[in-house]
mmCIF file of C-alpha atoms in Angstrom:
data_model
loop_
_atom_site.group_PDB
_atom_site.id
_atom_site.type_symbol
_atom_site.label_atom_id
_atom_site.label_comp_id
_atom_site.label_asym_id
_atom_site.label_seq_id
_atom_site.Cartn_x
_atom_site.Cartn_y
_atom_site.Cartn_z
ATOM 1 C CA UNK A 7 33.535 -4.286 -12.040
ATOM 2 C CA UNK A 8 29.831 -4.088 -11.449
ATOM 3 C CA UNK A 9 27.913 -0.900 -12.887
ATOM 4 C CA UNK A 10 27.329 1.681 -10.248
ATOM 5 C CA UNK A 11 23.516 2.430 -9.526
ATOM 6 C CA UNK A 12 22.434 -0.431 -12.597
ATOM 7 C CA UNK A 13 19.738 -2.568 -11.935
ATOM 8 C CA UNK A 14 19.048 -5.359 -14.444
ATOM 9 C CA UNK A 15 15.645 -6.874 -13.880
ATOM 10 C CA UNK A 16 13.780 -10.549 -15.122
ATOM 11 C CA UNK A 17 11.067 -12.419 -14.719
ATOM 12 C CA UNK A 18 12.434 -15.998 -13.590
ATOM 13 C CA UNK A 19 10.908 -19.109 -15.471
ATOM 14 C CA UNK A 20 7.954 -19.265 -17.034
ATOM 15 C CA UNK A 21 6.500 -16.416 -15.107
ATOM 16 C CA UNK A 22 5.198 -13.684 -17.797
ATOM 17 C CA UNK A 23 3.902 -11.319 -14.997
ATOM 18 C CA UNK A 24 5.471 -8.588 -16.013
ATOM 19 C CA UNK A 25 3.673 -5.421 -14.241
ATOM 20 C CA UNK A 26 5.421 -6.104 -10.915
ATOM 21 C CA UNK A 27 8.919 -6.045 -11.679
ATOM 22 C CA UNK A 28 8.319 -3.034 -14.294
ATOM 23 C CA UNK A 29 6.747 -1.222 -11.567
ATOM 24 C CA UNK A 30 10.023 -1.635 -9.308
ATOM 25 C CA UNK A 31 12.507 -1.019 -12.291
ATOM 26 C CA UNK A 32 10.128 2.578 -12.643
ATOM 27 C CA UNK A 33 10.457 3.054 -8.710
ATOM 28 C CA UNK A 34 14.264 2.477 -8.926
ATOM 29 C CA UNK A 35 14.612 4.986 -12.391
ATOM 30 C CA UNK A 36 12.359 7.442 -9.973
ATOM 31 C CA UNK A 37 15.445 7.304 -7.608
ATOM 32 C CA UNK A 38 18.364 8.077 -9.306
ATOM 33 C CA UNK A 39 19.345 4.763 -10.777
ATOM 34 C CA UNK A 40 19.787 2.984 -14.572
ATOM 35 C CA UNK A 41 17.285 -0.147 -15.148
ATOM 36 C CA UNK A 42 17.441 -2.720 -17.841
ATOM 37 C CA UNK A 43 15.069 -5.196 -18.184
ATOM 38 C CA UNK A 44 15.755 -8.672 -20.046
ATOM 39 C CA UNK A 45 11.804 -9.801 -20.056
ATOM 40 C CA UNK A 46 9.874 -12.402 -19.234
ATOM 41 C CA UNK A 47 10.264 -15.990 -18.982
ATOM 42 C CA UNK A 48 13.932 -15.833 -18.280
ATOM 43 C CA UNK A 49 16.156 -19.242 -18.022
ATOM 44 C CA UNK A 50 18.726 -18.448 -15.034
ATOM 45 C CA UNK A 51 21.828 -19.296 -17.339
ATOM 46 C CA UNK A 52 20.565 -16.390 -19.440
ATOM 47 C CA UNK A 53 20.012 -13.766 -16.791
ATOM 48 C CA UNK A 54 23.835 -15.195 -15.507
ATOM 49 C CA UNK A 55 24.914 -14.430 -18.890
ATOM 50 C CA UNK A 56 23.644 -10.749 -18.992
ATOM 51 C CA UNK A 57 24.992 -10.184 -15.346
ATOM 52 C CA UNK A 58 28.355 -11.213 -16.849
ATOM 53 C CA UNK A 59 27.956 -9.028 -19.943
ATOM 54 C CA UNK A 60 26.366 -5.807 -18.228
ATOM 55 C CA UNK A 61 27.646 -5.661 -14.730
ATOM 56 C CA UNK A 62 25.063 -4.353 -12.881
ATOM 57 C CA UNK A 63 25.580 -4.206 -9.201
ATOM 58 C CA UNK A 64 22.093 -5.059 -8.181
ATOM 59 C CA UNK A 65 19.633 -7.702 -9.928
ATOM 60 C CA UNK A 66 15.926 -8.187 -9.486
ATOM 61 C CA UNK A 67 13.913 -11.459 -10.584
ATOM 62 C CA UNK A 68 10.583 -11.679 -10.369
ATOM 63 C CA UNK A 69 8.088 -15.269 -9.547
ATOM 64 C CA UNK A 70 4.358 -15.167 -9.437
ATOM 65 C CA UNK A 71 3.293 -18.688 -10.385
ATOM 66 C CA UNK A 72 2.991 -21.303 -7.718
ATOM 67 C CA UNK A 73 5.484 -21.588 -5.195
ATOM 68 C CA UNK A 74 6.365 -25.309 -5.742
ATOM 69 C CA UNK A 75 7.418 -24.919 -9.647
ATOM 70 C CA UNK A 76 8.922 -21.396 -8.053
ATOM 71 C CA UNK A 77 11.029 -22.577 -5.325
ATOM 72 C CA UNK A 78 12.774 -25.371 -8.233
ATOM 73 C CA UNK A 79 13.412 -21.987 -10.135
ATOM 74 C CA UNK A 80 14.746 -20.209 -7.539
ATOM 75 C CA UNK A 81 17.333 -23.315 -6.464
ATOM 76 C CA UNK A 82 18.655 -23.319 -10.604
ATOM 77 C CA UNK A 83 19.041 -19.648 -10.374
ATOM 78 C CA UNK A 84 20.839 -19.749 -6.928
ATOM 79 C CA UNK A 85 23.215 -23.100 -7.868
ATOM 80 C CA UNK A 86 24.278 -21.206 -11.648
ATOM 81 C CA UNK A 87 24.618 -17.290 -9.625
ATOM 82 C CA UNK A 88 27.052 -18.818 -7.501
ATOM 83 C CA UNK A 89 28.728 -21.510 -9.817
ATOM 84 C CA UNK A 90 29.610 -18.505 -12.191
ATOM 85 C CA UNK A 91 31.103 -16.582 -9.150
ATOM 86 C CA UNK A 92 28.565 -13.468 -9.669
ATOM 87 C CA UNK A 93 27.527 -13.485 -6.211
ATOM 88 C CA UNK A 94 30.085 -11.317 -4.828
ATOM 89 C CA UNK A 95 29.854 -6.872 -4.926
ATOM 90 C CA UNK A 96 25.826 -7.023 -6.388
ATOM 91 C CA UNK A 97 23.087 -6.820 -4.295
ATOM 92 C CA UNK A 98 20.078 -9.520 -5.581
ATOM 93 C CA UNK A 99 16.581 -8.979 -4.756
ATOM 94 C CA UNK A 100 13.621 -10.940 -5.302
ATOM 95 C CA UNK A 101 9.771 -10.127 -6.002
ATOM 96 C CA UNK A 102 6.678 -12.058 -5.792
ATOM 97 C CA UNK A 103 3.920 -13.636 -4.284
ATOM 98 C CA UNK A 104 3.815 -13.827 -0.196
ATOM 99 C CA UNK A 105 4.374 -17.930 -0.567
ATOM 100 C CA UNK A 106 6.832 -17.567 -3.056
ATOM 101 C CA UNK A 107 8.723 -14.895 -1.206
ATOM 102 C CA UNK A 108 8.944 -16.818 2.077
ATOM 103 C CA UNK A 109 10.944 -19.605 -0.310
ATOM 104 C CA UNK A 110 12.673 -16.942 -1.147
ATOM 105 C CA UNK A 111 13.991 -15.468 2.214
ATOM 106 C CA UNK A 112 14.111 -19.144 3.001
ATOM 107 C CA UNK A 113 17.483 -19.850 1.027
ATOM 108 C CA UNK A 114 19.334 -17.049 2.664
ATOM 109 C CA UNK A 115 20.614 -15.411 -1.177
ATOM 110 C CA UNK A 116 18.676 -12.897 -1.795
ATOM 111 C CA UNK A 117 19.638 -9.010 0.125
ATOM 112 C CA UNK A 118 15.987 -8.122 0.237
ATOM 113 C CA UNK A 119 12.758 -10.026 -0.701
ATOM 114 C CA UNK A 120 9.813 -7.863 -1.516
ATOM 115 C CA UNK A 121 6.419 -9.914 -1.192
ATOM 116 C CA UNK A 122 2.347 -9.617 -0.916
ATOM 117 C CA UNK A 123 2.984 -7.358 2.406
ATOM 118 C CA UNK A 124 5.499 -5.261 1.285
ATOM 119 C CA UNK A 125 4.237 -1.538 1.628
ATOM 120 C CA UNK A 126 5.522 0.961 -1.282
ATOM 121 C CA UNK A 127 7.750 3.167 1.649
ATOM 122 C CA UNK A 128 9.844 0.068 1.946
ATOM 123 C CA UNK A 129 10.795 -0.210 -1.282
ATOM 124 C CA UNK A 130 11.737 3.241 -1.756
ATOM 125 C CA UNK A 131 13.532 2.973 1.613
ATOM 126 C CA UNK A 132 15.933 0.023 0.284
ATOM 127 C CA UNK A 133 16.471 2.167 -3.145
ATOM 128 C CA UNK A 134 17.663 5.743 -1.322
ATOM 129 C CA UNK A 135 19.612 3.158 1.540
ATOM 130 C CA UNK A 136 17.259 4.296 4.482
ATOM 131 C CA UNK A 137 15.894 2.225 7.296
ATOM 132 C CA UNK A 138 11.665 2.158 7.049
ATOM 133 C CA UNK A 139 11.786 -0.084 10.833
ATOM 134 C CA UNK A 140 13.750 1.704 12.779
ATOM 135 C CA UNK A 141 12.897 5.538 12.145
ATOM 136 C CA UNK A 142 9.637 6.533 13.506
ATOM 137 C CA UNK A 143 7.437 7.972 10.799
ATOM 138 C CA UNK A 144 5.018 11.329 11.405
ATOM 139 C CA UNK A 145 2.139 11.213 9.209
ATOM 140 C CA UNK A 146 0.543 14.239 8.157
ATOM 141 C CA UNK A 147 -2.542 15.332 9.631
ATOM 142 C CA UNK A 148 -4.257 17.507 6.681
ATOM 143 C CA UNK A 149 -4.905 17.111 3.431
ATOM 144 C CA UNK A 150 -2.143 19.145 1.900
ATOM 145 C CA UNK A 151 0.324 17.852 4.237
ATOM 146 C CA UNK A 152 0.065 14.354 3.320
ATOM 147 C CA UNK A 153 -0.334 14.842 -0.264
ATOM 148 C CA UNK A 154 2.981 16.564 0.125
ATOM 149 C CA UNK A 155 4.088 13.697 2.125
ATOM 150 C CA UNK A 156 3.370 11.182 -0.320
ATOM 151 C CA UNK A 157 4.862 12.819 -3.691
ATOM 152 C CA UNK A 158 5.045 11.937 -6.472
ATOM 153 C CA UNK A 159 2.809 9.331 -5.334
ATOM 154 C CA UNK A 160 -0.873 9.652 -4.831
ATOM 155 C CA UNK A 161 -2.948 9.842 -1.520
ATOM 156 C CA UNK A 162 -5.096 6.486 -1.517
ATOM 157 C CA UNK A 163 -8.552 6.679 -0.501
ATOM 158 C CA UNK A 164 -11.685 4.526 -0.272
ATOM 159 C CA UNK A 165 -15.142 4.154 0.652
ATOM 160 C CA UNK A 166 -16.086 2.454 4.088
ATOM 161 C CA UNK A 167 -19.101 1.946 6.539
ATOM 162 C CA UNK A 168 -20.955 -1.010 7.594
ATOM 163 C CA UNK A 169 -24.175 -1.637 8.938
ATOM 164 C CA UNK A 170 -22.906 -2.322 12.280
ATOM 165 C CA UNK A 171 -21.379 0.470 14.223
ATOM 166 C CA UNK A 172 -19.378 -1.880 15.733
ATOM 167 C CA UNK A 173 -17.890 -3.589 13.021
ATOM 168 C CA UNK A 174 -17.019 -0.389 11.302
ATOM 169 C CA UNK A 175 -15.094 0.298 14.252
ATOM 170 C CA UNK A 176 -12.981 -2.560 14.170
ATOM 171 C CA UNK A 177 -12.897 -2.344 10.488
ATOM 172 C CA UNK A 178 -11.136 0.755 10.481
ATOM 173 C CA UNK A 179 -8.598 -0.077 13.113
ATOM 174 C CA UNK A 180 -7.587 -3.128 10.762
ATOM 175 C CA UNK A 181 -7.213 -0.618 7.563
ATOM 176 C CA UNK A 182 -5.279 1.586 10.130
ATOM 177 C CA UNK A 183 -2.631 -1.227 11.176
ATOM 178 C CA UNK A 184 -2.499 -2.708 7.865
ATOM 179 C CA UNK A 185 -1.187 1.030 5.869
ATOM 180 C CA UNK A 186 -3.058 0.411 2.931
ATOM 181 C CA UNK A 187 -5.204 4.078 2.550
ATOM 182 C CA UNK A 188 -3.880 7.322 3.088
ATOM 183 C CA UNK A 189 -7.545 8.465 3.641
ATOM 184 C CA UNK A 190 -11.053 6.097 4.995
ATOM 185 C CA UNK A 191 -14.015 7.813 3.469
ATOM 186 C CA UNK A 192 -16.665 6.950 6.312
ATOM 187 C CA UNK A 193 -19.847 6.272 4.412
ATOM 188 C CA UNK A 194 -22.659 7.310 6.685
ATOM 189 C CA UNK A 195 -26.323 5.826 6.710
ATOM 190 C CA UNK A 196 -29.041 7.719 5.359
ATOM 191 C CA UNK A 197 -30.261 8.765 8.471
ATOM 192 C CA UNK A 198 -26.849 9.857 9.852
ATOM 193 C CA UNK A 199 -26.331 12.088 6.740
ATOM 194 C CA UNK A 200 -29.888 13.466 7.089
ATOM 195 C CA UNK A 201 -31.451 13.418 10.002
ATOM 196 C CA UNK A 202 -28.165 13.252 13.017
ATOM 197 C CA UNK A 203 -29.103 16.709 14.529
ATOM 198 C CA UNK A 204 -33.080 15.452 14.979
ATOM 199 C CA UNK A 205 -33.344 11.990 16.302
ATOM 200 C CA UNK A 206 -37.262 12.561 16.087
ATOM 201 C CA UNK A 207 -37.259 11.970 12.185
ATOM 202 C CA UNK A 208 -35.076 9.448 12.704
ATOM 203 C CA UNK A 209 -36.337 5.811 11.945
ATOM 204 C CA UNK A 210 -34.904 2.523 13.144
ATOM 205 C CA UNK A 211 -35.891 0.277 10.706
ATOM 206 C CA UNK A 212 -33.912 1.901 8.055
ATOM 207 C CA UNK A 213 -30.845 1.510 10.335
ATOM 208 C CA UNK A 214 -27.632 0.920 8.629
ATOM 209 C CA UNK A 215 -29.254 1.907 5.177
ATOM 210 C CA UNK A 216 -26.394 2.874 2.875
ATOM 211 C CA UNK A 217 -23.434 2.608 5.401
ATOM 212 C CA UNK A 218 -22.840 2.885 9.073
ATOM 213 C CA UNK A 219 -25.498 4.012 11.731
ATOM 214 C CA UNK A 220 -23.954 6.828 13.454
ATOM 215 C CA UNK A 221 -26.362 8.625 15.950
ATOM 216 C CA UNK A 222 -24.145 11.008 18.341
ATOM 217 C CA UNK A 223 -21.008 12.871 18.797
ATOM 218 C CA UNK A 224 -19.505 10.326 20.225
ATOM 219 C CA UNK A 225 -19.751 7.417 17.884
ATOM 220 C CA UNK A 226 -17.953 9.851 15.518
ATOM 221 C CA UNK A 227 -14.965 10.347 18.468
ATOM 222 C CA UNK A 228 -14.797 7.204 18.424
ATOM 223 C CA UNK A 229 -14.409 6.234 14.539
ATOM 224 C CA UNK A 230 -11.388 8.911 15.090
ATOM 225 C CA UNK A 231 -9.961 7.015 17.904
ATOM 226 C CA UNK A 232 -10.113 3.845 15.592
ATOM 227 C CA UNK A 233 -7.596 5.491 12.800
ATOM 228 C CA UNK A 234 -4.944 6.719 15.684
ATOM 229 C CA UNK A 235 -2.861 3.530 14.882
ATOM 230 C CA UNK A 236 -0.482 2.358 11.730
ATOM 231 C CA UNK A 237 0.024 5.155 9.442
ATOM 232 C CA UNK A 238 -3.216 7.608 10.916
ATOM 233 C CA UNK A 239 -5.381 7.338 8.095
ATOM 234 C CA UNK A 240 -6.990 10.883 7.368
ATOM 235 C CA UNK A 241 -10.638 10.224 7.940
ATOM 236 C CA UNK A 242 -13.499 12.619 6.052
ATOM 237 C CA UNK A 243 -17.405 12.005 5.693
ATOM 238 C CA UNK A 244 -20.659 13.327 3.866
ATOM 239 C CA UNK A 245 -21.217 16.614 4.681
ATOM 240 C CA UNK A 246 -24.709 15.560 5.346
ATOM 241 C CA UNK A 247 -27.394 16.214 3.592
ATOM 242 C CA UNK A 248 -28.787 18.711 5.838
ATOM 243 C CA UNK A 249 -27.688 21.512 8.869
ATOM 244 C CA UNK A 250 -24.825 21.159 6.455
ATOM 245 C CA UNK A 251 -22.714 24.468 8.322
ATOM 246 C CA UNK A 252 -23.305 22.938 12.009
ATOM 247 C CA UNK A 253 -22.436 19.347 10.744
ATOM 248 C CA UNK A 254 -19.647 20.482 9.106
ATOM 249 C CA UNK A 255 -18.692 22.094 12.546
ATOM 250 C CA UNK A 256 -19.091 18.822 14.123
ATOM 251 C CA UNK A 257 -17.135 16.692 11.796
ATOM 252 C CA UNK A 258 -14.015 18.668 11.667
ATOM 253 C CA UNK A 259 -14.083 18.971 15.304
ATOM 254 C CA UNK A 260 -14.885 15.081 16.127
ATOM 255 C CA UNK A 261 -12.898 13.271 13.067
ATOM 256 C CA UNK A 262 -10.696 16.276 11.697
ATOM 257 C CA UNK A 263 -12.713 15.990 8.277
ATOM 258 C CA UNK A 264 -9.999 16.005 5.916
ATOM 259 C CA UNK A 265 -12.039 17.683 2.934
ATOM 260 C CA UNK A 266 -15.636 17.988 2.482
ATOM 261 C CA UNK A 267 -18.104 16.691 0.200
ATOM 262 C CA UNK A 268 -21.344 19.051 0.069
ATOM 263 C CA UNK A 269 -24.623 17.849 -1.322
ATOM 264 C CA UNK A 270 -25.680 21.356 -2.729
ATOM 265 C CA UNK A 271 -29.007 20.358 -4.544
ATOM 266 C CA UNK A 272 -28.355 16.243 -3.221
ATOM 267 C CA UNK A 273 -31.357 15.732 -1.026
ATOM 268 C CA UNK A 274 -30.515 19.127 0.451
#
């Protein structure tokens, strides 16, 4: 009888990309349940021979090489699984590259396929039995909340602003929908940073020096508006590098600056 809450994990082949699958069998210890993993560059008839010797009641294998050497992999292990009548009361997953993984979902085996899109709250999902689709998901709106949110993983941020407004606009809604960063860390041009509050310093041909040209109230509004979709990034900025207490004022009412960074002796 298969091993409650055992998951016995390989890489398929000659695949020797081990991080992946290591990464899920650390996910799945995270959450309650018992891991072994056989290595890499498993044969199928030896991973069938450790299913029949340990039991587990879920398996994971693992393909990153090409998808036409991986898809003749996959077929062995699928044809010896169910020759060997191990199919029945264990759950089998499968983890890999996107092209690899749509072989995967392909040959109708496999109870969940995990691939290049996969975001990290699905996985844990499938491990504690929860739906990630069909519940609707409230993402913090401070700091705190969402680190709190996220444990015991971290918040992921990262740097972004182009030299065109525009651009930056549309870049943002993309990192929005895709759920990649927890936070965007708009990087401002020079002049934003130093001179927003007096357009008369202010000069155009160093526009879009060092990040994004941001010249009014607005254009920060609408940077916010940009992150109101996917999982509502957290959005902070440069404190600027002067009238640091009114911008401050400004950017927590325009983009909800998540945590400040003040240039005390920067330019200041």
């Amino acid at each position: 009888m298969p091993e409650d809450r055992l998951i016995l994990g390989a890489c398929l082949g000659e695949c020797v990309h081990v991080a992946g699958i290591l990464s899920f069998l650390h996910l799945a210890e995270q959450n309650g349940y018992k891991t072994l993993f056989l290595g890499a560059s498993m044969e199928p008839g030896r991973i069938a021979e450790a299913v029949k010797e340990r039991e587990p009641n879920m398996v994971a294998v693992s393909y990153r090489l090409s998808p036409e050497t991986g898809e003749r992999w996959l077929r062995r292990f699928v044809q010896i699984i169910e020759k060997e009548r191990l199919r029945e009361g264990r759950t089998y997953l499968f983890g890999g590259t996107e092209p690899v993984a749509r072989i995967a979902r392909s040959l109708g085996f496999f109870d969940a396929v995990f691939g290049g899109g996969t975001r990290l709250e699905e996985v844990v999902a499938f491990l504690r039995g929860e739906g990630v689709k069909s519940r609707r998901v409230h993402h913090a709106s401070t700091l705190l909340g969402r680190i709190a949110q996220k444990h015991p993983y971290p918040v992921i941020r990262h740097h972004f602003g182009l030299p065109s407004f525009r651009e930056t606009v549309e870049g943002i809604k993309r990192i929005a929908e895709a759920e990649v960063l927890d936070i965007i860390s708009i990087a401002p041009d020079q002049d934003a940073q130093e001179n927003f509050l007096h357009p008369e310093r202010q000069d155009p041909s160093r526009e879009g020096a060092g990040g994004v040209p941001i010249r009014n109230v607005e254009q920060l509004r609408e940077l916010y508006r940009a992150s109101r979709r996917g999982n509502n990034p957290l959005l902070r900025i440069y404190a600027g590098t002067s009238d640091l207490i009114e911008m401050a004022r400004i950017f927590l009412d325009t983009i909800n600056n998540c945590f400040a960074a003040i240039p005390i002796f920067w330019f200041n």
